[in-house]
Short mmCIF file of C-alpha atoms and ligand atoms in Angstrom, two decimals:
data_model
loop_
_atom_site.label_atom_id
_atom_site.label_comp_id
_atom_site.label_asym_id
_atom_site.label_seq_id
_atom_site.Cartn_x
_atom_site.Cartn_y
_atom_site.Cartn_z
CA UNK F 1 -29.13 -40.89 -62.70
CA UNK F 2 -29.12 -36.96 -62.15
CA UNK F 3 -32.93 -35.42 -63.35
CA UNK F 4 -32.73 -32.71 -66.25
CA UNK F 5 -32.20 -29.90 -63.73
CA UNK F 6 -29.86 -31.24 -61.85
CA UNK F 7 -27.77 -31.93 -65.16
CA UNK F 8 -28.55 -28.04 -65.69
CA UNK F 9 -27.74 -26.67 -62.46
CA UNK F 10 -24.78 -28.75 -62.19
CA UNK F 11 -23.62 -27.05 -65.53
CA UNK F 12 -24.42 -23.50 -64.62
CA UNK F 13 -22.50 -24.40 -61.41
CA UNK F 14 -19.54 -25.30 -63.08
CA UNK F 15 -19.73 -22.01 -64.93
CA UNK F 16 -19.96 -20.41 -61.85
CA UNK F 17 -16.54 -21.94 -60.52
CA UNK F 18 -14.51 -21.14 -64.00
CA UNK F 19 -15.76 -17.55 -64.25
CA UNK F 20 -14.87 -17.15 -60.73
CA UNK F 21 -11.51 -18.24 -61.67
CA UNK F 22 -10.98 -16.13 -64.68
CA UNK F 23 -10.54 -18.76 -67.22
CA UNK F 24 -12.63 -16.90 -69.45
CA UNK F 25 -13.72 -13.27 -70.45
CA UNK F 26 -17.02 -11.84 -69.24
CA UNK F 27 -19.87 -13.41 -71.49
CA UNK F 28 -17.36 -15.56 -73.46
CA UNK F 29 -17.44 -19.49 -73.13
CA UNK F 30 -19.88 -22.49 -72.21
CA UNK F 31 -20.13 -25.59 -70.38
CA UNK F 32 -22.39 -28.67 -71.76
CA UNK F 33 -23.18 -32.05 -70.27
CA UNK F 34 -25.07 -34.84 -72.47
CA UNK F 35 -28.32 -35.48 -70.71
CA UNK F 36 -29.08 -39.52 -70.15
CA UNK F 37 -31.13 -40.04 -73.21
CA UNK F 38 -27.74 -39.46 -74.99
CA UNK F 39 -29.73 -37.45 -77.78
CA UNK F 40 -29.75 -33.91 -75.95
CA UNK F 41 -27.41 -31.38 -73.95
CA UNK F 42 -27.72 -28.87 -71.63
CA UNK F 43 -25.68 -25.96 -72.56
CA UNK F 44 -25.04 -22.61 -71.04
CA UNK F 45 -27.12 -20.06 -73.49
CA UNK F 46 -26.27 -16.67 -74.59
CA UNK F 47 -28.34 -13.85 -75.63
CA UNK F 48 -30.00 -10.64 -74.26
CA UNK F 49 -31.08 -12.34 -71.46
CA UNK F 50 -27.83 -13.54 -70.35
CA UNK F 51 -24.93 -12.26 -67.81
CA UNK F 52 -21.70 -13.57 -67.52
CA UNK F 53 -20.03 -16.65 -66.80
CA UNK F 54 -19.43 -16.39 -63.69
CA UNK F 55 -23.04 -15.58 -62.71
CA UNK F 56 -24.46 -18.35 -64.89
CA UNK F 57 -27.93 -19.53 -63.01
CA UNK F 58 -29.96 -22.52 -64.25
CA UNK F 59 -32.32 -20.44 -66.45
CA UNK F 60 -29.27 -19.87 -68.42
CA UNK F 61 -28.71 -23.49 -69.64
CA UNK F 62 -30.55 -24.37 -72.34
CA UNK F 63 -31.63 -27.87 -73.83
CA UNK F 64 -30.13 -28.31 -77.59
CA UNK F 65 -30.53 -31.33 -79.72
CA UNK F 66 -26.95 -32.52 -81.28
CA UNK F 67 -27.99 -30.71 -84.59
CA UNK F 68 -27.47 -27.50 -82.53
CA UNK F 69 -31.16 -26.70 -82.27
CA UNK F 70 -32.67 -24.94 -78.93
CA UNK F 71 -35.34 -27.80 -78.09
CA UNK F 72 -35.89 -25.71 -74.35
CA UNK F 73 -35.52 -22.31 -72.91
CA UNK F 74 -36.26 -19.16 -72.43
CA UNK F 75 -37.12 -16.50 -75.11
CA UNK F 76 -34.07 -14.39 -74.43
CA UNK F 77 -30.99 -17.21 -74.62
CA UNK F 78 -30.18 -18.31 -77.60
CA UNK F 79 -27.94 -21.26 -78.78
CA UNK F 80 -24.27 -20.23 -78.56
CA UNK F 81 -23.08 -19.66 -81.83
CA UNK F 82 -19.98 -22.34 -81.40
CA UNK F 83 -22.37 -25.08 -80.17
CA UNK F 84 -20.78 -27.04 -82.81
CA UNK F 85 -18.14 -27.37 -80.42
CA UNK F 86 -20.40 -29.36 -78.41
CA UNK F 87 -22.63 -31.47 -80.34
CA UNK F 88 -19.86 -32.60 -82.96
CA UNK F 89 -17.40 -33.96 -79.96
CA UNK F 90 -20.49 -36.01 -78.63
CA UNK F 91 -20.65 -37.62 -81.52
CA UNK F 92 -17.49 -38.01 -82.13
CA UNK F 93 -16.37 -39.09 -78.88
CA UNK F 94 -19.18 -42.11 -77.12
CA UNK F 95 -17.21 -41.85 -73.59
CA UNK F 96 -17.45 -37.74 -73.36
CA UNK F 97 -20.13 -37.03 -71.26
CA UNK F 98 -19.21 -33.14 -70.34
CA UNK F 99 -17.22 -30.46 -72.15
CA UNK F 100 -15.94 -26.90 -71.74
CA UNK F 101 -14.99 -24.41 -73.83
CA UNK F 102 -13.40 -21.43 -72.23
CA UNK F 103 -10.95 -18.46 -73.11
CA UNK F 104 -8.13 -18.26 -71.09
CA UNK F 105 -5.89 -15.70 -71.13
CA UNK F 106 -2.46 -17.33 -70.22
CA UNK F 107 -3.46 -20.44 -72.21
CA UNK F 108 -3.71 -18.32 -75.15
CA UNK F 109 -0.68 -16.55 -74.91
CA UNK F 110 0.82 -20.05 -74.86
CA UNK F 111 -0.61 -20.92 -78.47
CA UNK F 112 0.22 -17.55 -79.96
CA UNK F 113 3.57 -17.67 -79.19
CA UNK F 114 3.63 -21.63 -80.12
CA UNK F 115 5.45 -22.17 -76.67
CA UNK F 116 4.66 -25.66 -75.12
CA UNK F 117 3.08 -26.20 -71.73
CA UNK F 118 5.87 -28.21 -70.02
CA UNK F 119 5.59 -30.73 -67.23
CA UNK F 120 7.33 -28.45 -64.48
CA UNK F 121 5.87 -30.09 -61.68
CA UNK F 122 5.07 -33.26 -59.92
CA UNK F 123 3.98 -33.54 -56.72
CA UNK F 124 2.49 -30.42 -56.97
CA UNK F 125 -0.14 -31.31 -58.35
CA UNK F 126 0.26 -35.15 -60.16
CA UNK F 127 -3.29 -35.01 -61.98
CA UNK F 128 -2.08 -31.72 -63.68
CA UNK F 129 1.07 -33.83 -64.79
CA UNK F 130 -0.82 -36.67 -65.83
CA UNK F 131 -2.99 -34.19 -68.00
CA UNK F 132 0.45 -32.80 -69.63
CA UNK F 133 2.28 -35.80 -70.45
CA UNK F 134 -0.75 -37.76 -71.76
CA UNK F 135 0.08 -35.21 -74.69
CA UNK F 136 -2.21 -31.75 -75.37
CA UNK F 137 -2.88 -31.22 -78.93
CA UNK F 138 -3.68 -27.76 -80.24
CA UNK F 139 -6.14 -26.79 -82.77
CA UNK F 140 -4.31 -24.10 -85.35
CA UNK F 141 -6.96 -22.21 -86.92
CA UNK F 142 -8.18 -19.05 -84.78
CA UNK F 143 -11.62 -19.03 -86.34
CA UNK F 144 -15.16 -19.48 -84.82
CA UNK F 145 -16.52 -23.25 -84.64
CA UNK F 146 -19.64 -22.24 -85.82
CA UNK F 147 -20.70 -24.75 -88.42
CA UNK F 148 -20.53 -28.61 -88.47
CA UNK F 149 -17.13 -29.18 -90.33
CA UNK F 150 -15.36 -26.98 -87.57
CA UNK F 151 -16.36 -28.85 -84.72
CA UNK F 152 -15.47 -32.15 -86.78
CA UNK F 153 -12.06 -30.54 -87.55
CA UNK F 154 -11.26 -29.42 -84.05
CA UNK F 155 -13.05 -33.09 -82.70
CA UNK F 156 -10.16 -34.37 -85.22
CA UNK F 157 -7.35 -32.15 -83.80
CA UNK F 158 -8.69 -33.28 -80.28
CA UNK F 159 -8.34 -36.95 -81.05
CA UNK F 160 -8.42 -39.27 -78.43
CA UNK F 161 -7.01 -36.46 -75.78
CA UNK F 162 -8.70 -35.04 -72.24
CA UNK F 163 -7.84 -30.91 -73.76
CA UNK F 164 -7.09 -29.17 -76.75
CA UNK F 165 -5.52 -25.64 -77.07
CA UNK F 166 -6.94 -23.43 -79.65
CA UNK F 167 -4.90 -21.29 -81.33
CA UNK F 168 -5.25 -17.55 -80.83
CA UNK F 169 -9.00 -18.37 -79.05
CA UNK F 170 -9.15 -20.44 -75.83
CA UNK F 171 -9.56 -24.21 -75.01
CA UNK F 172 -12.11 -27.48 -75.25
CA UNK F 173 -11.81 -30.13 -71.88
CA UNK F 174 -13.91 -33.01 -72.20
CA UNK F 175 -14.93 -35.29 -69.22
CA UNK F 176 -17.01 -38.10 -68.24
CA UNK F 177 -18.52 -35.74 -65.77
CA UNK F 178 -19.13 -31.99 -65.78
CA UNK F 179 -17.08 -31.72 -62.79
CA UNK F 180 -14.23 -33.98 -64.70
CA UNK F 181 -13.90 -31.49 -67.55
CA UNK F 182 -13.86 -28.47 -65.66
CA UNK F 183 -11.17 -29.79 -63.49
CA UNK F 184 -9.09 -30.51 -66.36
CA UNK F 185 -9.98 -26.61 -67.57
CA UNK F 186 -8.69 -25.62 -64.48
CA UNK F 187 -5.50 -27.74 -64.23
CA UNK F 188 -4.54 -26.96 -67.67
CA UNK F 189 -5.00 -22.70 -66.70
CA UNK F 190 -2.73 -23.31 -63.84
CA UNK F 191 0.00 -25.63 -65.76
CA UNK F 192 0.07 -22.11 -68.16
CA UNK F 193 0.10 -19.96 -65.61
CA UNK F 194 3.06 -21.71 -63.52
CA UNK F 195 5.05 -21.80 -66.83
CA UNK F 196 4.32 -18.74 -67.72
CA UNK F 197 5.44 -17.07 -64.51
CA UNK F 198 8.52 -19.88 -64.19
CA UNK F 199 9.62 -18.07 -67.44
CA UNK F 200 9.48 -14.96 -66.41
CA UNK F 201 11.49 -15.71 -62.99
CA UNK F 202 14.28 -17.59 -65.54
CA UNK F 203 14.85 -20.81 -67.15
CA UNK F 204 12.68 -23.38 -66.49
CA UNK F 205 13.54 -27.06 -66.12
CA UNK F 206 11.25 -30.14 -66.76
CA UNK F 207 11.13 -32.61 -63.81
CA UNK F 208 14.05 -35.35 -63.91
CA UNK F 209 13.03 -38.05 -66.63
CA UNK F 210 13.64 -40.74 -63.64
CA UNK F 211 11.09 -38.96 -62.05
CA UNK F 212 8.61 -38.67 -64.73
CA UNK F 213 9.07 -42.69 -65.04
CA UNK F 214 8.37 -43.05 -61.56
CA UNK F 215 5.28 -41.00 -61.62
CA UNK F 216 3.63 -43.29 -64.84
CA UNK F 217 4.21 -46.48 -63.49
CA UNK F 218 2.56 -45.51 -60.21
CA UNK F 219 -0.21 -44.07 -62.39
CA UNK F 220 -0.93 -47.36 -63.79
CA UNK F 221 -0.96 -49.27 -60.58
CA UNK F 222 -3.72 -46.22 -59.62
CA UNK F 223 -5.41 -46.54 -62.24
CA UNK F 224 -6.15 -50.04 -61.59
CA UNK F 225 -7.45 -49.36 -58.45
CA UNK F 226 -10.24 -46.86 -59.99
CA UNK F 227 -12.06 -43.95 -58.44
CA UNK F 228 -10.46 -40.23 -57.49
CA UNK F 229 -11.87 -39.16 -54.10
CA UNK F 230 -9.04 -36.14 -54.31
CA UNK F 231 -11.03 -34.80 -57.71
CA UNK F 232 -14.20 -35.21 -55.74
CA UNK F 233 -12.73 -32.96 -52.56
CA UNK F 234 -11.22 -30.35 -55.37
CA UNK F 235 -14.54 -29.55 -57.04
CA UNK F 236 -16.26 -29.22 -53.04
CA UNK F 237 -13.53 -26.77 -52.41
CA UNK F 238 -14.39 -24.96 -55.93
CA UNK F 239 -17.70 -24.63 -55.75
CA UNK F 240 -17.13 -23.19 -52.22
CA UNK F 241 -14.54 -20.32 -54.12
CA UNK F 242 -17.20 -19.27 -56.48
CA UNK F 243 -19.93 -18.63 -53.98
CA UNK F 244 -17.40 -15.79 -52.22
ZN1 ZN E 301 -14.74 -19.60 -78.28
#
């Protein structure tokens, strides 16, 4: 079981990586894990005293209870206003351990132009496939989560699902691991960005449905077998990104 600060610095680290990776403007966004008593998170804090995302140290994440209230911290962070984003999906959802909420440019575009984000590729990248056909749901109001009936609405539009879009704003991963959510961040910003750019270059096709068939029933037989070593090797080689 990780200690308190190694929940927190493991949180600030993923901020680190998506900052680094532009999936979200300057200040804007947080990550949050669920510590092991199940009654508190550690959440990236904003305020005076904070810089962006992408330099996100420890100090920066804060210890919340799931009403939303700071329980630990410094005087200058501040619970972010959408921490209802957070503490409602915990209790919504008993196997979410992590989640991230980030503003992604390309993602966004996607949702204010109501385009989908197809499955374009495979082998390219299978997890990001597995994250697209599993379904992603978008939440359609463009207003602030920042009260408790928000975060149940968008915990509601979120369902049973790994990422939800939301609408004219950003997006909201959820993991069983910090590392697990921000991963899915990350593959969802790239499944945007590869449609995005596939549009511009012309008309993009979905993978062959034979293909697509192929690719589920393998899934299940993986599945089965447990563990992802490959997600483990991904977030080494992000963490080594951000520190450039
Ligand atoms: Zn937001």
């Amino acid at each position: 079981m990780p200690t308190d600060l190694e929940s927190r610095e493991l949180v600030a680290q993923a901020c680190r990586v998506l900052g680094s990776m532009n999936l979200t403007k300057a200040a804007t966004g947080h990550i949050s894990c669920l510590a092991d008593d199940g009654k508190r998170i550690f959440i990236r804090g904003r305020g005076r005293a904070e810089v962006g995302v992408r330099f996100t140290t420890v100090e920066q994440v804060i210890t919340v209870d799931l009403d939303g209230n700071k329980i630990d911290g410094p005087d200058g962070i501040a619970v972010p206003i959408e921490v209802y984003i957070h503490t409602r999906l915990y209790r919504a959802r008993s196997d979410v351990r992590s989640v991230v909420h980030v503003h992604p440019s390309t993602v966004v575009l996607f949702t204010i132009c109501g385009k989908d984000i197809a499955p374009l590729y495979g082998a390219y990248d299978p997890s990001s496939l597995d994250l697209i056909l599993d379904g992603i749901p978008t939440y359609d109001r463009s207003v602030l989560i920042d009260d408790e009936q928000l975060g149940d609405d968008l915990a509601a539009a979120l369902g049973s699902k790994r990422v939800c879009l939301m609408r004219g704003h950003g997006i909201t991963s959820v993991g069983a691991s910090v590392e697990d959510a921000a991963i899915r961040a990350i593959q969802l910003n790239e499944a945007a960005e590869m449609n995005y750019q596939a549009h511009l270059l012309g008309q993009p096709r979905t993978i062959p449905e034979e293909d697509l068939k192929l690719f589920l029933e393998k899934k299940r037989q993986k599945d089965a077998s447990g563990g992802s070593p490959r997600q483990a090797a991904a977030w080494r080689y992000y963490v080594e990104l951000s520190k450039g």
